[in-house]
mmCIF file of C-alpha atoms and ligand atoms in Angstrom:
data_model
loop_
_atom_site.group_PDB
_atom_site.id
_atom_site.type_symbol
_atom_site.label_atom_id
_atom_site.label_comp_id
_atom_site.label_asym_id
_atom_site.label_seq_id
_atom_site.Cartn_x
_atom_site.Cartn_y
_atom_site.Cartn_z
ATOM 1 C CA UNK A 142 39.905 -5.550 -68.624
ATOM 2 C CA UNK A 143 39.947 -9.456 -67.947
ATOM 3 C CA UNK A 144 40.734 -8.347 -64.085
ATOM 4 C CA UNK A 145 37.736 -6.157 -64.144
ATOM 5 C CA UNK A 146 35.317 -8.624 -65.944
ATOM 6 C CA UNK A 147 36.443 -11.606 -63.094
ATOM 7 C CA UNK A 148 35.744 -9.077 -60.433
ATOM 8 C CA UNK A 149 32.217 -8.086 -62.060
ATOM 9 C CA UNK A 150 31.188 -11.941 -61.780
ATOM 10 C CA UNK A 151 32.204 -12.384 -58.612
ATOM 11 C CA UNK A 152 30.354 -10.067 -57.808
ATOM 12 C CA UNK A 153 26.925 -11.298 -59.103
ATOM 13 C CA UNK A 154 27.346 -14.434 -58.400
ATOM 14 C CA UNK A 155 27.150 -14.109 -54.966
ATOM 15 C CA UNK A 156 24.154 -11.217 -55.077
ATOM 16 C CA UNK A 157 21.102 -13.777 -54.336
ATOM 17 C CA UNK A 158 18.118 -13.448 -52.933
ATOM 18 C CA UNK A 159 17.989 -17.097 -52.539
ATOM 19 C CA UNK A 160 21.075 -17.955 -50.083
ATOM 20 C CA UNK A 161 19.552 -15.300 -47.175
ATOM 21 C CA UNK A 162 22.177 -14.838 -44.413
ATOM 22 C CA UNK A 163 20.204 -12.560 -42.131
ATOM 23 C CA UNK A 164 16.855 -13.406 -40.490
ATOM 24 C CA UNK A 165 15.453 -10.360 -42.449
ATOM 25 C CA UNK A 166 16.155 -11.792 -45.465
ATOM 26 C CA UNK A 167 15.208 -15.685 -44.694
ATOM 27 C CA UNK A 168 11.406 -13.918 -43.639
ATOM 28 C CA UNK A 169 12.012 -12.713 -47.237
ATOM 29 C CA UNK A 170 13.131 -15.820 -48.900
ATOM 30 C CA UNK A 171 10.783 -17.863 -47.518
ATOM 31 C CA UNK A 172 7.703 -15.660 -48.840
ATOM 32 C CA UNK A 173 9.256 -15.579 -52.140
ATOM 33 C CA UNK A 174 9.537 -19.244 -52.377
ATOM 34 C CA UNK A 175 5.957 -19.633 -51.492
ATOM 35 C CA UNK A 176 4.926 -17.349 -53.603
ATOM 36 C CA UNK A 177 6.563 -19.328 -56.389
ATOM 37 C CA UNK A 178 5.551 -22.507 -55.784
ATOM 38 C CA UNK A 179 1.817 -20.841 -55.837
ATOM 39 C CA UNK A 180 2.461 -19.419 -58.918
ATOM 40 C CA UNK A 181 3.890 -22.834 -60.422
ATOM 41 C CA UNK A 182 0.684 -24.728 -59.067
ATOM 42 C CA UNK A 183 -1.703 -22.289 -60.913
ATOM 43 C CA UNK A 184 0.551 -22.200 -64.064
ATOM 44 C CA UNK A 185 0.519 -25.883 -64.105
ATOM 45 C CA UNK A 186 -3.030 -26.311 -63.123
ATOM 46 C CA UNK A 187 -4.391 -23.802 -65.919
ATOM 47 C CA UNK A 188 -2.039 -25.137 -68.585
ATOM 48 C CA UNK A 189 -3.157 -28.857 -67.326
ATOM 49 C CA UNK A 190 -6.724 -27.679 -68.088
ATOM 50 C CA UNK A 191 -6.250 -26.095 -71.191
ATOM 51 C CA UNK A 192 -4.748 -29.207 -72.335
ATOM 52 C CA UNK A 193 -6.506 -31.268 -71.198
ATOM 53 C CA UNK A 194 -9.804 -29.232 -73.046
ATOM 54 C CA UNK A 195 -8.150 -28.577 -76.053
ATOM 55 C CA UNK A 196 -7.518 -32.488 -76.734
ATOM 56 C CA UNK A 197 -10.678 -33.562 -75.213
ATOM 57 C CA UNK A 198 -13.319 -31.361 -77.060
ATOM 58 C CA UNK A 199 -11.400 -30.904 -80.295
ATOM 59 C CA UNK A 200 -13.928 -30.200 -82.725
ATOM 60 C CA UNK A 201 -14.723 -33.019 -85.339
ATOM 61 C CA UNK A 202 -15.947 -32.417 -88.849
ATOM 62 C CA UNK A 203 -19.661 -32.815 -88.415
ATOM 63 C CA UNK A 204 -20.016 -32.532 -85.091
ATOM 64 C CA UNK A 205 -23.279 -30.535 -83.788
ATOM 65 C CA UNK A 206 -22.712 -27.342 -81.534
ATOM 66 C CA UNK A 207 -22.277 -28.632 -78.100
ATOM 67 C CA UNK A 208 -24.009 -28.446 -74.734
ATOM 68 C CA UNK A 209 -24.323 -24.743 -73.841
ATOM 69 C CA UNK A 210 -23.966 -24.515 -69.568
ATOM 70 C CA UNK A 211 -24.580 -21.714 -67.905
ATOM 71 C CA UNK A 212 -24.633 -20.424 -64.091
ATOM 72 C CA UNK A 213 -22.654 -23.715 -62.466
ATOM 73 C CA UNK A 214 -22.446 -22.774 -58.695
ATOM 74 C CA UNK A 215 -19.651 -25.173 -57.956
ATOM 75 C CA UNK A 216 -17.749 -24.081 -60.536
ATOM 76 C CA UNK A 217 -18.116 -20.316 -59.981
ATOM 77 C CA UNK A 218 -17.665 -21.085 -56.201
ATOM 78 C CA UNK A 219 -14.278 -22.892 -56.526
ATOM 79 C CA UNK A 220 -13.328 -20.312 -59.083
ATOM 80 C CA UNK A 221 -13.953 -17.413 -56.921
ATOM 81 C CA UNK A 222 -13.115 -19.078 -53.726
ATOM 82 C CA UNK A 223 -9.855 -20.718 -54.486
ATOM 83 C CA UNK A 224 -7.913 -17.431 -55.211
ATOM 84 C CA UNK A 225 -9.505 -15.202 -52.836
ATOM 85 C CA UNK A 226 -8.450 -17.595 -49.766
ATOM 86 C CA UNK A 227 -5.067 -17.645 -52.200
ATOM 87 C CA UNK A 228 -4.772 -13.853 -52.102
ATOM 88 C CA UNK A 229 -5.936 -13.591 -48.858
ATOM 89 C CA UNK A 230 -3.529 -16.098 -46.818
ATOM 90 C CA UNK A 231 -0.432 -14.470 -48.882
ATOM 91 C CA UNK A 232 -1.859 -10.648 -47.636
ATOM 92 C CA UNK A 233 -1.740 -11.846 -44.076
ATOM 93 C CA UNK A 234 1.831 -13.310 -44.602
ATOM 94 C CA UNK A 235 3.062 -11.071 -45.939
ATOM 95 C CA UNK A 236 2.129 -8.228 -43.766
ATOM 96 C CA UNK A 237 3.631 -10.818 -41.063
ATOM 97 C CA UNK A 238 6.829 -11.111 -42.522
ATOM 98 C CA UNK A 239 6.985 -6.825 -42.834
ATOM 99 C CA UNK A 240 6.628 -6.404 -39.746
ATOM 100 C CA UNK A 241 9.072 -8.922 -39.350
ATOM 101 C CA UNK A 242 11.741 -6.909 -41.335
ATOM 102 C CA UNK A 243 10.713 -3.046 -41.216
ATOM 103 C CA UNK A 244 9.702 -2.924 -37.429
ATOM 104 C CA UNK A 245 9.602 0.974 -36.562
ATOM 105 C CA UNK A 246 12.700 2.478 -35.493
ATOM 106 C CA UNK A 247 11.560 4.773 -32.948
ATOM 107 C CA UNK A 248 13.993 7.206 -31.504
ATOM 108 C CA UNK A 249 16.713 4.619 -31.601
ATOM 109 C CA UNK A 250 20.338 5.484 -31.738
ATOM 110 C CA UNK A 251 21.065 3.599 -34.882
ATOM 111 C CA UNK A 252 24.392 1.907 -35.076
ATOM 112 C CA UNK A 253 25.588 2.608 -38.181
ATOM 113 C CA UNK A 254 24.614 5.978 -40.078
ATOM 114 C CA UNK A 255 25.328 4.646 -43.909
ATOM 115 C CA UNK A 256 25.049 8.011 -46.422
ATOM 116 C CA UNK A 257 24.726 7.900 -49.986
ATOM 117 C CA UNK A 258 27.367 9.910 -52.117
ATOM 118 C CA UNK A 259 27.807 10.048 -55.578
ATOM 119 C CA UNK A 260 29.624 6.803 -56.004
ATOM 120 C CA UNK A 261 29.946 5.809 -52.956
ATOM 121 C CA UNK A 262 28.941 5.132 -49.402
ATOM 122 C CA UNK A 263 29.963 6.694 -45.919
ATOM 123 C CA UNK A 264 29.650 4.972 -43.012
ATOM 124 C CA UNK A 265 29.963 6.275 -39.439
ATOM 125 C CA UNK A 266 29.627 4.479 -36.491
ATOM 126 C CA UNK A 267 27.754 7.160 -33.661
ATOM 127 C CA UNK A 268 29.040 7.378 -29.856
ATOM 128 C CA UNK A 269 32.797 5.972 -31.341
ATOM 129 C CA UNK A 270 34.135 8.285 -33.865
ATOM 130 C CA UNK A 271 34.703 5.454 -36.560
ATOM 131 C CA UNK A 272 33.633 6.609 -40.370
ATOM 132 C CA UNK A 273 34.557 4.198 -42.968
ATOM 133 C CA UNK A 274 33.732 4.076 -46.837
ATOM 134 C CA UNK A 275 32.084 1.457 -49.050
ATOM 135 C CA UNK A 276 33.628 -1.421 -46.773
ATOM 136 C CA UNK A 277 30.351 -1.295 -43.866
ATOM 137 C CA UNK A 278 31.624 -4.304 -40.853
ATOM 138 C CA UNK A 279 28.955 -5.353 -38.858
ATOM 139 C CA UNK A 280 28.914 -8.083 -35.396
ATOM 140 C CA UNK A 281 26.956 -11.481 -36.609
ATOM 141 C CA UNK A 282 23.895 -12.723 -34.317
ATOM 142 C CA UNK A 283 22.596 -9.195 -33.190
ATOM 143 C CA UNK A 284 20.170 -6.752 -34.679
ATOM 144 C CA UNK A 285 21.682 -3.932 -35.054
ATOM 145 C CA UNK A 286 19.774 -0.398 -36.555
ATOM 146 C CA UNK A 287 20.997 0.920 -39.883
ATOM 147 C CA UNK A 288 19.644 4.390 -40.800
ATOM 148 C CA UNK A 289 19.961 6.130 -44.210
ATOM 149 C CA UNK A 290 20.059 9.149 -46.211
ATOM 150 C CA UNK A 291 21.420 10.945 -49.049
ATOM 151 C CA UNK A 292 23.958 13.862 -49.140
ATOM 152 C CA UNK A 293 23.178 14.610 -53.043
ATOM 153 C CA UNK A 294 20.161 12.577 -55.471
ATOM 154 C CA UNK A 295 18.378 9.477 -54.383
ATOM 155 C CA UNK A 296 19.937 6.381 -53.872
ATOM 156 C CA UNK A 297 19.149 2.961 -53.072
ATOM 157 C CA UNK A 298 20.814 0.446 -50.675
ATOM 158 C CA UNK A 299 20.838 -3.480 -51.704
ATOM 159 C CA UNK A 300 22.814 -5.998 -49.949
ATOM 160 C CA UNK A 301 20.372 -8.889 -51.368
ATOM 161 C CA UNK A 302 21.543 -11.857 -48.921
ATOM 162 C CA UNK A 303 21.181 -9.645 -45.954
ATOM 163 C CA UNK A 304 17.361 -8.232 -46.877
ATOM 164 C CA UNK A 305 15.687 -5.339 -48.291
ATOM 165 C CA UNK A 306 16.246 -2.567 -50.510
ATOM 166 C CA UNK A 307 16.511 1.023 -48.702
ATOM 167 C CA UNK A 308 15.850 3.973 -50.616
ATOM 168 C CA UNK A 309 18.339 6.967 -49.336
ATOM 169 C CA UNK A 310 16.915 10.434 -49.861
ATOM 170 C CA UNK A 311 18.583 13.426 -49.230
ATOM 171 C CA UNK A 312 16.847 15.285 -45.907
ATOM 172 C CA UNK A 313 15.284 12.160 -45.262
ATOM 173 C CA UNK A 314 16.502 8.768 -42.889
ATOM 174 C CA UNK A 315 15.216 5.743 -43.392
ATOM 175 C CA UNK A 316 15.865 2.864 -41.292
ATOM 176 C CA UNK A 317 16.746 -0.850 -42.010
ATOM 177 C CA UNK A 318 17.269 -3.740 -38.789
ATOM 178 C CA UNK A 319 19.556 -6.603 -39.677
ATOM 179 C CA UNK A 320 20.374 -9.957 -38.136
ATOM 180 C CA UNK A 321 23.257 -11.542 -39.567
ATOM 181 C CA UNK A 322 23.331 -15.158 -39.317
ATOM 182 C CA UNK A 323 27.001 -16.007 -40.047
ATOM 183 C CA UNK A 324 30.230 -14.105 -40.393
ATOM 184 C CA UNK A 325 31.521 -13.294 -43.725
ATOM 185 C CA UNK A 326 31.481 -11.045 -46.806
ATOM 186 C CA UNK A 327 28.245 -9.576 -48.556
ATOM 187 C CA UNK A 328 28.435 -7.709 -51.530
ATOM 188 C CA UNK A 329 25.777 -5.380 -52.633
ATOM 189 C CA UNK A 330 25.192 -2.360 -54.989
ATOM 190 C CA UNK A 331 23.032 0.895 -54.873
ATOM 191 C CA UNK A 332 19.595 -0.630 -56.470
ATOM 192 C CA UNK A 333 18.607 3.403 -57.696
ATOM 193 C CA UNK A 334 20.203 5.149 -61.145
ATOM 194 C CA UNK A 335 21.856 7.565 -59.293
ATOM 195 C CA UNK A 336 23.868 9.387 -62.373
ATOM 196 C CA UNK A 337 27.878 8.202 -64.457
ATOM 197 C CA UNK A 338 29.046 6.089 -62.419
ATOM 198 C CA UNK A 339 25.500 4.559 -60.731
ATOM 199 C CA UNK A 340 27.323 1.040 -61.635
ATOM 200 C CA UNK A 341 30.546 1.598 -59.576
ATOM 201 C CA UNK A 342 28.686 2.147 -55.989
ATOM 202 C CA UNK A 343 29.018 -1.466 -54.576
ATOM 203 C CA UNK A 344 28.634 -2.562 -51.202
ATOM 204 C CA UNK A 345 30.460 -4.721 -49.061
ATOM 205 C CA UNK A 346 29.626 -5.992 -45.949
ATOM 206 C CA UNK A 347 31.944 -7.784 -44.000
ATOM 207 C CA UNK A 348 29.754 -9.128 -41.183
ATOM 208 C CA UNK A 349 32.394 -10.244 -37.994
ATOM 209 C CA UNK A 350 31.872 -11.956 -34.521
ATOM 210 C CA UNK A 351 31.233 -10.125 -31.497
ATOM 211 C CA UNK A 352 34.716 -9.967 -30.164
ATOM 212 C CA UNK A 353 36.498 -8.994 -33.780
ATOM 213 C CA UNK A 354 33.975 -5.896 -34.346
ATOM 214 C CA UNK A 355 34.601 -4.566 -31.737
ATOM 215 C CA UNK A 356 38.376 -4.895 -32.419
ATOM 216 C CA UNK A 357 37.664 -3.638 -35.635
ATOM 217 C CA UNK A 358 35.525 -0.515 -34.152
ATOM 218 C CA UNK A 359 37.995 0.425 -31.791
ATOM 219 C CA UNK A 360 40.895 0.224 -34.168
ATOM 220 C CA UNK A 361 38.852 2.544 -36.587
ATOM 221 C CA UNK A 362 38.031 4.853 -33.991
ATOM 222 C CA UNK A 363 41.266 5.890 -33.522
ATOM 223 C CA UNK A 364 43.434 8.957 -35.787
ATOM 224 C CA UNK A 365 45.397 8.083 -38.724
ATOM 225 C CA UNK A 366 49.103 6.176 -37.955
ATOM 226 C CA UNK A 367 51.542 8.999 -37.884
ATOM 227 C CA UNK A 368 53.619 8.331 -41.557
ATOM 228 C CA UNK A 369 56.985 7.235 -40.651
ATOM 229 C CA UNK A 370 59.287 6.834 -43.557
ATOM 230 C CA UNK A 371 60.465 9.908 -45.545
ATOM 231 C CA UNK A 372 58.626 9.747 -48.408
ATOM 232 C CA UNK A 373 55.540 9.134 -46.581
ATOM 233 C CA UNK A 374 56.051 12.358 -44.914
ATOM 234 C CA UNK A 375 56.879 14.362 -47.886
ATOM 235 C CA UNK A 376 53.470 12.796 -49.147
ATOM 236 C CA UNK A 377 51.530 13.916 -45.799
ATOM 237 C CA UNK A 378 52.830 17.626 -46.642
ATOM 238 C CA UNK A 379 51.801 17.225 -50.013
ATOM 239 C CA UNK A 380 48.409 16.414 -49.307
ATOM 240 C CA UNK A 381 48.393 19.421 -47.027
ATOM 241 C CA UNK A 382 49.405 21.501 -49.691
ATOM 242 C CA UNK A 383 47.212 20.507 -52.318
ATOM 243 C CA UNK A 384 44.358 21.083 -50.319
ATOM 244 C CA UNK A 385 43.388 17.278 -50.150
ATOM 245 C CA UNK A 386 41.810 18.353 -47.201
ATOM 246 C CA UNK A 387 39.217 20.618 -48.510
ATOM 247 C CA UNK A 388 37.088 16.987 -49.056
ATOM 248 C CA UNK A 389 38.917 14.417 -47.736
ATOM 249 C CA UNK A 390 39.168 13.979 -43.651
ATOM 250 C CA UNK A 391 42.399 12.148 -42.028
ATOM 251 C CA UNK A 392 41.819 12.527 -38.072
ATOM 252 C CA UNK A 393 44.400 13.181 -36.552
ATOM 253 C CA UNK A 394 45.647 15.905 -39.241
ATOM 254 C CA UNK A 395 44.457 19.135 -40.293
ATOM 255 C CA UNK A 396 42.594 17.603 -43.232
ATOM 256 C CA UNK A 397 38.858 17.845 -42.171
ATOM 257 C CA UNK A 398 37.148 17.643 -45.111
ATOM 258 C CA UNK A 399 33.453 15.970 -45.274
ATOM 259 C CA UNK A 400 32.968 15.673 -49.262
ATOM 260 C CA UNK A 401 34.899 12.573 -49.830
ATOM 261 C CA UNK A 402 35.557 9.534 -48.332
ATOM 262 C CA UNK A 403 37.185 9.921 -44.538
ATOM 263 C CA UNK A 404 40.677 8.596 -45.529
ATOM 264 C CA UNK A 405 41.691 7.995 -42.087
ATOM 265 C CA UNK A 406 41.930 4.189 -42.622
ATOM 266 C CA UNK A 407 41.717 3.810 -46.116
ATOM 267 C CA UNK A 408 44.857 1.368 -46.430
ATOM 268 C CA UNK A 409 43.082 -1.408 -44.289
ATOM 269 C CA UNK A 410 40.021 -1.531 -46.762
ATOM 270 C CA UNK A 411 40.165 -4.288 -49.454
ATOM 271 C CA UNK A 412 38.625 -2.305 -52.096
ATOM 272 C CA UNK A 413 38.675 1.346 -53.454
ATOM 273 C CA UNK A 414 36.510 3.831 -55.338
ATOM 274 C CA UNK A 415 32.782 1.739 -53.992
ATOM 275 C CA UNK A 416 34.098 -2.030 -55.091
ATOM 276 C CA UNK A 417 35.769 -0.731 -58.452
ATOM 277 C CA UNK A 418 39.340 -2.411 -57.599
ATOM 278 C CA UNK A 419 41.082 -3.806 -54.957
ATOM 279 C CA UNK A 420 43.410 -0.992 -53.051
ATOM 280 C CA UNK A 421 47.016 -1.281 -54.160
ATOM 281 C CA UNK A 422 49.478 1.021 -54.736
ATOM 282 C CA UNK A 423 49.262 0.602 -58.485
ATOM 283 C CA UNK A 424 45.327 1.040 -58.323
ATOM 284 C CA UNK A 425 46.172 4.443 -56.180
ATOM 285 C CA UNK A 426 48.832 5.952 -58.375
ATOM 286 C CA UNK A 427 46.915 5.641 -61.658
ATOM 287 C CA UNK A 428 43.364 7.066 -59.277
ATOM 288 C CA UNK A 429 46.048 9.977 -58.108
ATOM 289 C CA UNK A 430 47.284 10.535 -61.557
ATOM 290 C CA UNK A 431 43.657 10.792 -63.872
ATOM 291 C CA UNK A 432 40.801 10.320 -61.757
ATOM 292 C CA UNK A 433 38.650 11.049 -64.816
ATOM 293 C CA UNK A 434 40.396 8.010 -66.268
ATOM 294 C CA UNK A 435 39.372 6.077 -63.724
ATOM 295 C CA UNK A 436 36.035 6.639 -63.005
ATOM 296 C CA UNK A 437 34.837 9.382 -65.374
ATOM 297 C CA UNK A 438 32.174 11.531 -63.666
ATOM 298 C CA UNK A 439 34.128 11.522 -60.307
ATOM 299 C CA UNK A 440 34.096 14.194 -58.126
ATOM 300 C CA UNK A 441 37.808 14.054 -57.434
ATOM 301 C CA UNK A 442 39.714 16.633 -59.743
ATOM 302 C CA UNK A 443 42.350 16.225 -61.828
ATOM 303 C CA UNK A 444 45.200 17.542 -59.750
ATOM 304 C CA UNK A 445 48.354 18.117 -62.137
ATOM 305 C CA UNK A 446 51.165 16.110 -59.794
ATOM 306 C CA UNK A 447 54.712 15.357 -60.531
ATOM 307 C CA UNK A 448 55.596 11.999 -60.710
ATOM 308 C CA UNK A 449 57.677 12.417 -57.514
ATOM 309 C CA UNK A 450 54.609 13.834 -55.386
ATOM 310 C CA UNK A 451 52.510 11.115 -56.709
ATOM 311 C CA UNK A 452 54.738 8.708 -55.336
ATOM 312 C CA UNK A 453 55.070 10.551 -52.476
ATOM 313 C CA UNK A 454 51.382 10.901 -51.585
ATOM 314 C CA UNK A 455 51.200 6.767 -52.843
ATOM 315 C CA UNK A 456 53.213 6.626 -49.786
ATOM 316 C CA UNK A 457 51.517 8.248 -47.792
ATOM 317 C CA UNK A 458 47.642 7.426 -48.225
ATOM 318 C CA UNK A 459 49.060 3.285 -48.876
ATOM 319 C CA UNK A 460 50.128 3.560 -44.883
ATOM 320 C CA UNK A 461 46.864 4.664 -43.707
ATOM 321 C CA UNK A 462 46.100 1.596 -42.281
HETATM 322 CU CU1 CUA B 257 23.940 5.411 -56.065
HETATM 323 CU CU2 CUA B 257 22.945 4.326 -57.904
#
């Protein structure tokens, strides 16, 4: 419980819109930060007024009614002028910093396609064969295209110190650019109540230099390490068996299926089931034994397993690296 509560505030404390680490999201920063220091200048300017009124004209006992004015140009000139100039200097910014961040995508090739699944995320990387889950690993200083959709309800991408929200839809893409600044790890969560386990779909970005991206790419393009030690076999032929396959896909093997995460690599990701707990063998065995335990709601069935073939597909799925 303590485990999961650190992890849970780790995870906040780094979701700010206020430490931007794209160039999408300091156009974003920036306008919010205006935005409230305008606000702060009217609320202290009215309050400083109101004051200032209140003390000033505080009615006395005996006092006659005062001065009635009416129609004062100046006055009604400031009044109107000050915040239309106000409202009119923010809509031109911020249409500028829009097309800054949501610049059409055209026919593009994007270079991630990121899909939304109930509780978690698939990415696959087009023209190299690469699909990944929850953990997305993009190069630093380039703009690369991200396009979304949905393969069930609506939900909502939000990596806050990389940009914008993205809606996913299901028969719909939508398309996000993003400029990463510096290399590192951004966590994010889907920003749209998507059903259970809506709370357990978190993001993570781990944003890499040129050079180790494409390392990363081409490792993750290729099929799934052949298992080597006994057990780890006995576990691939389980998996077989127990038609794993049906959802899951391990290139390489006959297991092709598209419903659940592609498994291919899943030992080299930090993180399982969308950012609920790191990936260890202990995290795996207790996911393999009660999934419903785990993360009620789940789409993964409760397969009744031994305790040998549990260990055996532990084996197995831990080496996918
Ligand atoms: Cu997916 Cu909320």
């Amino acid at each position: 419980m303590i485990l999961v509560l650190t992890h849970i505030n780790t995870i906040f404390l780094s979701l700010s819109i206020f430490q931007p680490a794209s160039s999408q999201a300091d156009h974003i920063a920036t306008l919010t930060n205006y935005f409230i220091v305008a606000a702060a200048f009217i609320l202290l300017v009215v309050t400083g007024l109101l004051i200032y009124v209140i003390l000033r004209f505080k009615a006395k006992p005996g006092d006659a009614e005062p001065r009635q004015v009416r129609r004062n140009k100046k006055v009604e000139a400031v009044m109107i002028g000050v915040p239309f100039l106000m409202v009119a200097g923010f809509f031109i910014y911020t249409i500028n910093v829009m097309q800054e961040v949501h610049p059409p995508a055209g026919n593009q090739v994007p270079d991630v396609i990121v899909t939304g699944h109930q509780w978690w995320w698939e990415a696959s990387y087009p023209g190299t064969g690469a699909v990944t889950a929850n953990e997305i690993h993009l190069p630093v200083h380039k703009k690369v295209l991200l396009q979304f959709s949905s393969s069930d309800v609506i939900h909502d991408w939000w990596v806050p110190e990389l940009g914008p929200k993205m809606d996913m839809m299901p028969g719909r893409k939508t398309h996000l650019w993003l400029t990463i600044n510096e290399p590192g790890v951004y966590e994010g969560a889907c920003s749209e109540f998507c059903g259970e386990q809506h709370a357990w779909m978190r993001i993570r970005v781990v944003a890499q230099r040129q050079d180790e991206y494409e390392r990363w790419l081409q490792q993750k393009s290729q099929p799934a390490q052949e298992p080597q030690h006994p057990l780890a076999l006995k576990g691939e032929a389980i998996f077989n068996l127990a038609t794993c396959g049906n959802c899951h896909t391990i290139r390489g093997t006959a297991a092709q299926g598209q419903s659940g995460p592609d498994l291919t690599h899943f030992a080299s990701r930090t993180e399982m089931l969308a950012g609920m707990m790191p990936t260890t063998e202990d995290n795996l065995r207790d996911w393999l034994t009660d999934p419903q335990q785990v993360k009620p709601g789940a789409h993964m069935p409760r397969f009744i397993f031994e305790q040998d073939s549990i260990n055996a597909l532990v084996a197995y799925i831990s080496g996918l690296k």
